[in-house]
PDB file of C-alpha atoms and ligand atoms in Angstrom:
ATOM      1  CA  MET K   7      -0.050  -0.200  -0.029  1.00  0.00           C
ATOM      2  CA  GLN K   8       0.906   3.532  -0.833  1.00  0.00           C
ATOM      3  CA  THR K   9       1.918   4.769   2.686  1.00  0.00           C
ATOM      4  CA  ASN K  10       5.537   5.001   3.686  1.00  0.00           C
ATOM      5  CA  ASN K  11       6.489   8.810   3.006  1.00  0.00           C
ATOM      6  CA  GLN K  12       4.120   9.133   0.257  1.00  0.00           C
ATOM      7  CA  CYS K  13       1.526  11.751   0.315  1.00  0.00           C
ATOM      8  CA  ARG K  14      -1.757  11.350  -1.467  1.00  0.00           C
ATOM      9  CA  LEU K  15      -4.049  14.329  -1.358  1.00  0.00           C
ATOM     10  CA  PHE K  16      -7.865  13.431  -2.222  1.00  0.00           C
ATOM     11  CA  ASN K  17      -9.565  15.922  -4.735  1.00  0.00           C
ATOM     12  CA  GLY K  18     -11.772  17.719  -2.213  1.00  0.00           C
ATOM     13  CA  MET K  19     -14.665  16.889  -4.519  1.00  0.00           C
ATOM     14  CA  LYS K  20     -17.828  15.322  -3.216  1.00  0.00           C
ATOM     15  CA  GLN K  21     -18.847  12.337  -5.191  1.00  0.00           C
ATOM     16  CA  LYS K  22     -21.046   9.265  -4.699  1.00  0.00           C
ATOM     17  CA  ILE K  23     -18.972   6.428  -4.325  1.00  0.00           C
ATOM     18  CA  ASN K  24     -18.991   2.743  -4.838  1.00  0.00           C
ATOM     19  CA  LEU K  25     -18.692   0.474  -2.032  1.00  0.00           C
ATOM     20  CA  GLY K  26     -17.651  -3.232  -1.958  1.00  0.00           C
ATOM     21  CA  VAL K  27     -18.073  -4.626   1.657  1.00  0.00           C
ATOM     22  CA  LEU K  28     -16.294  -7.575   3.080  1.00  0.00           C
ATOM     23  CA  VAL K  29     -18.082  -9.519   5.764  1.00  0.00           C
ATOM     24  CA  SER K  30     -17.640 -12.904   7.744  1.00  0.00           C
ATOM     25  CA  GLY K  31     -20.140 -12.472  10.577  1.00  0.00           C
ATOM     26  CA  SER K  32     -23.033 -10.714  11.785  1.00  0.00           C
ATOM     27  CA  GLY K  33     -22.752  -7.715   9.767  1.00  0.00           C
ATOM     28  CA  SER K  34     -24.110  -4.962  11.997  1.00  0.00           C
ATOM     29  CA  ASN K  35     -21.595  -2.298  10.739  1.00  0.00           C
ATOM     30  CA  LEU K  36     -22.869  -3.345   7.273  1.00  0.00           C
ATOM     31  CA  GLN K  37     -26.282  -2.461   8.542  1.00  0.00           C
ATOM     32  CA  ALA K  38     -25.091   0.821   9.816  1.00  0.00           C
ATOM     33  CA  ILE K  39     -23.698   1.609   6.433  1.00  0.00           C
ATOM     34  CA  ILE K  40     -26.889   0.633   4.570  1.00  0.00           C
ATOM     35  CA  ASP K  41     -29.153   2.418   7.021  1.00  0.00           C
ATOM     36  CA  ASN K  42     -27.184   5.716   6.463  1.00  0.00           C
ATOM     37  CA  ILE K  43     -27.371   5.370   2.752  1.00  0.00           C
ATOM     38  CA  GLU K  44     -30.957   4.898   2.882  1.00  0.00           C
ATOM     39  CA  LYS K  45     -31.355   7.858   4.946  1.00  0.00           C
ATOM     40  CA  GLY K  46     -29.447   9.860   2.456  1.00  0.00           C
ATOM     41  CA  LEU K  47     -26.610  10.764   4.951  1.00  0.00           C
ATOM     42  CA  LEU K  48     -24.148   8.741   3.004  1.00  0.00           C
ATOM     43  CA  ASP K  49     -22.969   9.639  -0.696  1.00  0.00           C
ATOM     44  CA  ALA K  50     -22.527   5.958  -1.410  1.00  0.00           C
ATOM     45  CA  GLU K  51     -23.836   2.805  -2.929  1.00  0.00           C
ATOM     46  CA  ILE K  52     -22.870  -0.646  -2.083  1.00  0.00           C
ATOM     47  CA  LYS K  53     -22.456  -2.289  -5.244  1.00  0.00           C
ATOM     48  CA  VAL K  54     -21.579  -5.950  -4.064  1.00  0.00           C
ATOM     49  CA  ILE K  55     -20.901  -7.688  -0.550  1.00  0.00           C
ATOM     50  CA  ILE K  56     -18.451 -10.428  -0.495  1.00  0.00           C
ATOM     51  CA  SER K  57     -18.506 -12.968   2.378  1.00  0.00           C
ATOM     52  CA  ASN K  58     -16.077 -15.725   2.935  1.00  0.00           C
ATOM     53  CA  ASN K  59     -18.779 -17.436   5.288  1.00  0.00           C
ATOM     54  CA  ALA K  60     -21.766 -19.046   3.535  1.00  0.00           C
ATOM     55  CA  ASP K  61     -23.621 -18.811   7.135  1.00  0.00           C
ATOM     56  CA  ALA K  62     -22.771 -15.204   7.759  1.00  0.00           C
ATOM     57  CA  TYR K  63     -25.839 -13.322   9.172  1.00  0.00           C
ATOM     58  CA  ALA K  64     -24.621 -10.347   6.992  1.00  0.00           C
ATOM     59  CA  LEU K  65     -25.988 -12.314   3.914  1.00  0.00           C
ATOM     60  CA  VAL K  66     -29.339 -12.222   5.324  1.00  0.00           C
ATOM     61  CA  ARG K  67     -29.298  -8.338   5.545  1.00  0.00           C
ATOM     62  CA  ALA K  68     -27.878  -8.343   2.216  1.00  0.00           C
ATOM     63  CA  LYS K  69     -30.735 -10.293   0.769  1.00  0.00           C
ATOM     64  CA  LYS K  70     -33.345  -7.851   2.640  1.00  0.00           C
ATOM     65  CA  HIS K  71     -31.894  -4.920   1.122  1.00  0.00           C
ATOM     66  CA  ASN K  72     -31.567  -6.295  -2.375  1.00  0.00           C
ATOM     67  CA  ILE K  73     -27.925  -5.829  -2.396  1.00  0.00           C
ATOM     68  CA  PRO K  74     -25.883  -8.373  -4.629  1.00  0.00           C
ATOM     69  CA  PHE K  75     -23.671 -10.660  -2.807  1.00  0.00           C
ATOM     70  CA  VAL K  76     -21.276 -13.277  -3.411  1.00  0.00           C
ATOM     71  CA  ILE K  77     -19.733 -15.959  -1.308  1.00  0.00           C
ATOM     72  CA  ILE K  78     -16.281 -16.769  -1.820  1.00  0.00           C
ATOM     73  CA  LYS K  79     -14.731 -19.201   0.710  1.00  0.00           C
ATOM     74  CA  HIS K  80     -11.226 -18.888   1.409  1.00  0.00           C
ATOM     75  CA  SER K  81     -10.819 -22.694   1.879  1.00  0.00           C
ATOM     76  CA  ASP K  82     -11.859 -23.331  -1.666  1.00  0.00           C
ATOM     77  CA  PHE K  83      -8.711 -21.758  -2.848  1.00  0.00           C
ATOM     78  CA  GLU K  84      -5.079 -23.246  -2.898  1.00  0.00           C
ATOM     79  CA  ASP K  85      -3.369 -20.214  -1.524  1.00  0.00           C
ATOM     80  CA  ARG K  86      -4.403 -16.689  -0.081  1.00  0.00           C
ATOM     81  CA  GLU K  87      -3.251 -14.995  -3.646  1.00  0.00           C
ATOM     82  CA  SER K  88      -5.785 -16.841  -5.519  1.00  0.00           C
ATOM     83  CA  PHE K  89      -8.535 -16.362  -2.979  1.00  0.00           C
ATOM     84  CA  GLU K  90      -7.765 -12.670  -3.152  1.00  0.00           C
ATOM     85  CA  ARG K  91      -7.563 -12.591  -6.955  1.00  0.00           C
ATOM     86  CA  LYS K  92     -11.281 -13.800  -7.014  1.00  0.00           C
ATOM     87  CA  MET K  93     -12.354 -11.084  -4.764  1.00  0.00           C
ATOM     88  CA  ILE K  94     -10.382  -8.404  -6.886  1.00  0.00           C
ATOM     89  CA  ASP K  95     -12.101  -9.895 -10.027  1.00  0.00           C
ATOM     90  CA  VAL K  96     -15.581  -9.377  -8.314  1.00  0.00           C
ATOM     91  CA  LEU K  97     -14.831  -6.117  -6.822  1.00  0.00           C
ATOM     92  CA  LYS K  98     -13.436  -4.673 -10.134  1.00  0.00           C
ATOM     93  CA  SER K  99     -16.451  -6.014 -12.208  1.00  0.00           C
ATOM     94  CA  PHE K 100     -18.715  -4.014  -9.705  1.00  0.00           C
ATOM     95  CA  SER K 101     -16.462  -0.699 -10.348  1.00  0.00           C
ATOM     96  CA  VAL K 102     -15.809  -0.569  -6.675  1.00  0.00           C
ATOM     97  CA  ASP K 103     -13.703   2.533  -5.515  1.00  0.00           C
ATOM     98  CA  LEU K 104     -13.672   1.840  -1.852  1.00  0.00           C
ATOM     99  CA  VAL K 105     -13.359  -1.445  -0.208  1.00  0.00           C
ATOM    100  CA  VAL K 106     -14.980  -1.649   3.242  1.00  0.00           C
ATOM    101  CA  MET K 107     -13.880  -4.531   5.620  1.00  0.00           C
ATOM    102  CA  ALA K 108     -16.815  -5.099   8.174  1.00  0.00           C
ATOM    103  CA  GLY K 109     -16.110  -7.942  10.447  1.00  0.00           C
ATOM    104  CA  PHE K 110     -13.988  -9.770   7.642  1.00  0.00           C
ATOM    105  CA  MET K 111     -11.887 -12.221   9.440  1.00  0.00           C
ATOM    106  CA  ARG K 112      -8.852 -12.555   6.916  1.00  0.00           C
ATOM    107  CA  LEU K 113      -5.614 -10.868   6.574  1.00  0.00           C
ATOM    108  CA  LEU K 114      -5.136  -9.320   3.300  1.00  0.00           C
ATOM    109  CA  SER K 115      -1.562  -9.804   1.108  1.00  0.00           C
ATOM    110  CA  PRO K 116      -0.086  -6.997  -1.155  1.00  0.00           C
ATOM    111  CA  VAL K 117      -1.891  -8.681  -4.206  1.00  0.00           C
ATOM    112  CA  PHE K 118      -5.132  -7.301  -2.794  1.00  0.00           C
ATOM    113  CA  LEU K 119      -3.866  -4.109  -1.045  1.00  0.00           C
ATOM    114  CA  ASN K 120      -2.137  -3.087  -4.283  1.00  0.00           C
ATOM    115  CA  ALA K 121      -5.350  -3.442  -6.133  1.00  0.00           C
ATOM    116  CA  PHE K 122      -6.894  -0.980  -4.092  1.00  0.00           C
ATOM    117  CA  PRO K 123      -4.355   1.815  -3.200  1.00  0.00           C
ATOM    118  CA  MET K 124      -5.263   3.593   0.005  1.00  0.00           C
ATOM    119  CA  SER K 125      -8.807   2.695  -0.867  1.00  0.00           C
ATOM    120  CA  ILE K 126      -9.560  -0.181   1.745  1.00  0.00           C
ATOM    121  CA  MET K 127     -10.854   0.581   5.351  1.00  0.00           C
ATOM    122  CA  ASN K 128     -11.111  -1.630   8.337  1.00  0.00           C
ATOM    123  CA  ILE K 129     -12.805  -0.972  11.672  1.00  0.00           C
ATOM    124  CA  HIS K 130     -11.330  -2.295  14.941  1.00  0.00           C
ATOM    125  CA  PRO K 131     -13.004  -2.493  18.483  1.00  0.00           C
ATOM    126  CA  ALA K 132     -10.168  -0.844  20.396  1.00  0.00           C
ATOM    127  CA  ILE K 133      -8.312   2.125  20.572  1.00  0.00           C
ATOM    128  CA  LEU K 134      -5.279   1.470  18.347  1.00  0.00           C
ATOM    129  CA  PRO K 135      -2.206   0.590  18.533  1.00  0.00           C
ATOM    130  CA  ALA K 136      -3.777  -1.115  22.025  1.00  0.00           C
ATOM    131  CA  PHE K 137      -5.257  -4.695  21.532  1.00  0.00           C
ATOM    132  CA  PRO K 138      -4.818  -5.317  17.738  1.00  0.00           C
ATOM    133  CA  GLY K 139      -6.116  -8.761  16.515  1.00  0.00           C
ATOM    134  CA  VAL K 140      -8.996 -10.954  17.840  1.00  0.00           C
ATOM    135  CA  HIS K 141     -10.969 -10.879  21.196  1.00  0.00           C
ATOM    136  CA  ALA K 142      -9.874  -7.034  21.476  1.00  0.00           C
ATOM    137  CA  GLN K 143     -12.953  -6.109  23.878  1.00  0.00           C
ATOM    138  CA  LYS K 144     -12.369  -8.874  26.308  1.00  0.00           C
ATOM    139  CA  ARG K 145      -8.510  -8.398  26.429  1.00  0.00           C
ATOM    140  CA  ALA K 146      -9.196  -4.689  27.042  1.00  0.00           C
ATOM    141  CA  ALA K 147     -11.673  -5.515  29.718  1.00  0.00           C
ATOM    142  CA  ASP K 148      -9.384  -8.200  31.521  1.00  0.00           C
ATOM    143  CA  TYR K 149      -6.601  -5.874  31.462  1.00  0.00           C
ATOM    144  CA  GLY K 150      -8.715  -3.338  33.400  1.00  0.00           C
ATOM    145  CA  VAL K 151      -8.413  -0.407  31.017  1.00  0.00           C
ATOM    146  CA  ARG K 152     -10.472   2.848  32.197  1.00  0.00           C
ATOM    147  CA  PHE K 153     -11.132   3.781  28.392  1.00  0.00           C
ATOM    148  CA  SER K 154     -11.471   1.718  25.193  1.00  0.00           C
ATOM    149  CA  GLY K 155     -13.124   2.412  22.048  1.00  0.00           C
ATOM    150  CA  CYS K 156     -12.948   1.638  18.265  1.00  0.00           C
ATOM    151  CA  THR K 157     -10.699   2.705  15.271  1.00  0.00           C
ATOM    152  CA  VAL K 158     -11.319   3.018  11.626  1.00  0.00           C
ATOM    153  CA  HIS K 159      -8.157   3.067   9.585  1.00  0.00           C
ATOM    154  CA  PHE K 160      -6.644   2.078   6.233  1.00  0.00           C
ATOM    155  CA  ALA K 161      -5.821  -1.633   5.849  1.00  0.00           C
ATOM    156  CA  ASP K 162      -2.139  -2.378   5.439  1.00  0.00           C
ATOM    157  CA  GLU K 163      -0.219  -5.715   5.462  1.00  0.00           C
ATOM    158  CA  GLY K 164      -0.066  -5.900   9.370  1.00  0.00           C
ATOM    159  CA  VAL K 165      -2.995  -6.628  11.807  1.00  0.00           C
ATOM    160  CA  ASP K 166      -4.950  -3.718  12.616  1.00  0.00           C
ATOM    161  CA  SER K 167      -1.869  -1.532  11.787  1.00  0.00           C
ATOM    162  CA  GLY K 168      -2.739   0.999   8.779  1.00  0.00           C
ATOM    163  CA  PRO K 169      -3.159   4.506   9.154  1.00  0.00           C
ATOM    164  CA  ILE K 170      -5.946   5.679  11.352  1.00  0.00           C
ATOM    165  CA  ILE K 171      -8.805   7.945  10.167  1.00  0.00           C
ATOM    166  CA  ILE K 172     -11.100   8.255  13.009  1.00  0.00           C
ATOM    167  CA  GLN K 173     -11.317   6.774  16.741  1.00  0.00           C
ATOM    168  CA  ALA K 174     -14.018   6.966  19.339  1.00  0.00           C
ATOM    169  CA  ILE K 175     -13.519   6.500  23.225  1.00  0.00           C
ATOM    170  CA  VAL K 176     -15.869   5.053  25.479  1.00  0.00           C
ATOM    171  CA  PRO K 177     -15.457   4.683  29.290  1.00  0.00           C
ATOM    172  CA  ALA K 178     -14.599   0.963  30.818  1.00  0.00           C
ATOM    173  CA  TYR K 179     -16.164   0.448  34.121  1.00  0.00           C
ATOM    174  CA  ASP K 180     -14.953  -1.918  36.959  1.00  0.00           C
ATOM    175  CA  ASP K 181     -17.747  -4.150  36.408  1.00  0.00           C
ATOM    176  CA  ASP K 182     -17.702  -4.488  32.839  1.00  0.00           C
ATOM    177  CA  THR K 183     -17.909  -7.767  31.092  1.00  0.00           C
ATOM    178  CA  GLU K 184     -16.609  -8.531  27.660  1.00  0.00           C
ATOM    179  CA  ASP K 185     -20.304  -8.105  26.359  1.00  0.00           C
ATOM    180  CA  SER K 186     -20.969  -4.992  28.146  1.00  0.00           C
ATOM    181  CA  LEU K 187     -17.938  -3.387  27.007  1.00  0.00           C
ATOM    182  CA  ALA K 188     -18.283  -4.756  23.451  1.00  0.00           C
ATOM    183  CA  ALA K 189     -21.894  -3.404  23.112  1.00  0.00           C
ATOM    184  CA  ARG K 190     -20.694   0.034  24.271  1.00  0.00           C
ATOM    185  CA  ILE K 191     -18.161   0.186  21.599  1.00  0.00           C
ATOM    186  CA  LEU K 192     -20.112  -1.277  18.997  1.00  0.00           C
ATOM    187  CA  LYS K 193     -22.596   1.589  19.254  1.00  0.00           C
ATOM    188  CA  GLU K 194     -19.677   3.987  18.312  1.00  0.00           C
ATOM    189  CA  GLU K 195     -18.421   1.672  15.577  1.00  0.00           C
ATOM    190  CA  HIS K 196     -21.810   2.228  13.890  1.00  0.00           C
ATOM    191  CA  ARG K 197     -21.444   6.033  13.785  1.00  0.00           C
ATOM    192  CA  ILE K 198     -17.632   6.329  13.072  1.00  0.00           C
ATOM    193  CA  TYR K 199     -17.577   3.918  10.217  1.00  0.00           C
ATOM    194  CA  PRO K 200     -20.366   5.712   8.078  1.00  0.00           C
ATOM    195  CA  GLN K 201     -18.614   8.964   9.052  1.00  0.00           C
ATOM    196  CA  ALA K 202     -14.888   7.990   7.601  1.00  0.00           C
ATOM    197  CA  ILE K 203     -16.735   6.686   4.621  1.00  0.00           C
ATOM    198  CA  GLN K 204     -18.342   9.799   4.199  1.00  0.00           C
ATOM    199  CA  PHE K 205     -15.012  11.561   4.806  1.00  0.00           C
ATOM    200  CA  TYR K 206     -13.530   9.684   1.827  1.00  0.00           C
ATOM    201  CA  ALA K 207     -16.720  10.469  -0.437  1.00  0.00           C
ATOM    202  CA  GLU K 208     -16.088  14.112   0.463  1.00  0.00           C
ATOM    203  CA  GLY K 209     -12.545  13.709  -0.737  1.00  0.00           C
ATOM    204  CA  ARG K 210     -11.312  15.273   2.257  1.00  0.00           C
ATOM    205  CA  ILE K 211      -8.982  12.352   3.201  1.00  0.00           C
ATOM    206  CA  GLU K 212      -5.113  13.221   3.047  1.00  0.00           C
ATOM    207  CA  VAL K 213      -2.660  10.547   4.154  1.00  0.00           C
ATOM    208  CA  ILE K 214       1.188  11.700   4.650  1.00  0.00           C
ATOM    209  CA  GLY K 215       3.023   8.779   5.721  1.00  0.00           C
ATOM    210  CA  ARG K 216       1.178   7.058   8.417  1.00  0.00           C
ATOM    211  CA  LYS K 217      -0.673  10.315   9.513  1.00  0.00           C
ATOM    212  CA  VAL K 218      -4.288  10.924   8.208  1.00  0.00           C
ATOM    213  CA  ARG K 219      -5.628  14.442   8.054  1.00  0.00           C
ATOM    214  CA  ILE K 220      -9.439  15.320   7.569  1.00  0.00           C
ATOM    215  CA  LYS K 221      -9.412  18.384   5.564  1.00  0.00           C
ATOM    216  CA  GLY K 222     -11.801  21.078   7.030  1.00  0.00           C
ATOM    217  CA  SER K 223     -12.598  19.205  10.240  1.00  0.00           C
ATOM    218  CA  GLU K 224     -12.614  21.238  13.321  1.00  0.00           C
ATOM    219  CA  ARG K 225     -10.154  20.742  16.113  1.00  0.00           C
ATOM    220  CA  ILE K 226     -11.713  18.895  19.045  1.00  0.00           C
ATOM    221  CA  PRO K 227     -11.719  20.897  22.404  1.00  0.00           C
ATOM    222  CA  GLU K 228      -8.638  20.187  24.557  1.00  0.00           C
ATOM    223  CA  LYS K 229     -10.551  18.626  27.373  1.00  0.00           C
ATOM    224  CA  PRO K 230      -8.970  15.669  29.073  1.00  0.00           C
ATOM    225  CA  LEU K 231     -11.341  12.742  30.491  1.00  0.00           C
ATOM    226  CA  HIS K 232     -10.772  11.047  33.734  1.00  0.00           C
ATOM    227  CA  ASN K 233     -11.831   7.777  35.013  1.00  0.00           C
ATOM    228  CA  PRO K 234     -12.597   7.971  37.675  1.00  0.00           C
ATOM    229  CA  SER K 235     -13.512  11.450  37.938  1.00  0.00           C
ATOM    230  CA  LEU K 236     -10.814  13.836  39.915  1.00  0.00           C
ATOM    231  CA  THR K 237     -12.469  14.718  43.062  1.00  0.00           C
ATOM    232  CA  THR K 238      -9.468  16.832  44.630  1.00  0.00           C
ATOM    233  CA  PHE K 239      -7.317  18.027  41.589  1.00  0.00           C
TER     234      PHE K 239
HETATM  235  C1  LIG Z   5     -16.887  -5.475  15.054  1.00  0.00           C
HETATM  236  O1  LIG Z   5     -16.655  -5.475  16.437  1.00  0.00           O
HETATM  237  C2  LIG Z   5     -15.852  -4.905  14.387  1.00  0.00           C
HETATM  238  O2  LIG Z   5     -15.017  -3.744  14.821  1.00  0.00           O
HETATM  239  C3  LIG Z   5     -14.582  -5.975  14.222  1.00  0.00           C
HETATM  240  O3  LIG Z   5     -15.674  -7.303  13.972  1.00  0.00           O
HETATM  241  C4  LIG Z   5     -16.738  -6.917  14.456  1.00  0.00           C
HETATM  242  C5  LIG Z   5     -17.861  -7.147  13.390  1.00  0.00           C
HETATM  243  O4  LIG Z   5     -19.007  -6.726  13.988  1.00  0.00           O
HETATM  244  N1  LIG Z   5     -13.713  -5.880  13.417  1.00  0.00           N
HETATM  245  P1  LIG Z   5     -20.236  -6.894  12.658  1.00  0.00           P
HETATM  246  O5  LIG Z   5     -20.113  -8.285  11.823  1.00  0.00           O
HETATM  247  O6  LIG Z   5     -20.205  -5.772  12.013  1.00  0.00           O
HETATM  248  O7  LIG Z   5     -21.398  -7.023  13.511  1.00  0.00           O
END
């Protein structure tokens, strides 16, 4: 992927973009994207959904909303490259501009990354670079963090390691379980993923090395959060 020391300035022009969404499971992030498109808040169209899991509930959602979907099982291919080449063919045949990984449980090789330079997003249920990989919410809750959250980032060859586009923070409480923390995080995932895609559609994402700048976004207030609240200081 074009990240290291390369600058890619997007065009600042708002345009409707074609999405290809990759899923493996429940597809609640897919649903948030569909809902925001249907509300007219997201300048995008989902051209195709690809699942590597024939039983993914995301496919029920695809059918309900009449969105074309294709099942491509990685286990049917000899190696990762041929699996990815099949996905690339499908995505290109639907003229996809932006690939959106929404709970897609496979790592991508340079074959796939180079086919969509700086145009593959992923969402992760933690404040990266903390807790990359699977079971992030459980590991954060077990670690005893006071805050967690979620991250939308561009994909690269690593595990949840590409340039960060947007993050949301939620508090974590002493009595949190994996499920209670995951539910709090998921609510924010459903807000930041559509927003990141809309930034892309608006041509506002600039990537310099690993840093992402959203052109025209307001600087957030310099207001620290504390958990627990400070009582004396
Ligand atoms: C989300 O927590 C996402 O951050 C992670 O996988 C989960 C997918 O959930 N990458 P869903 O399939 O969108 O409901």
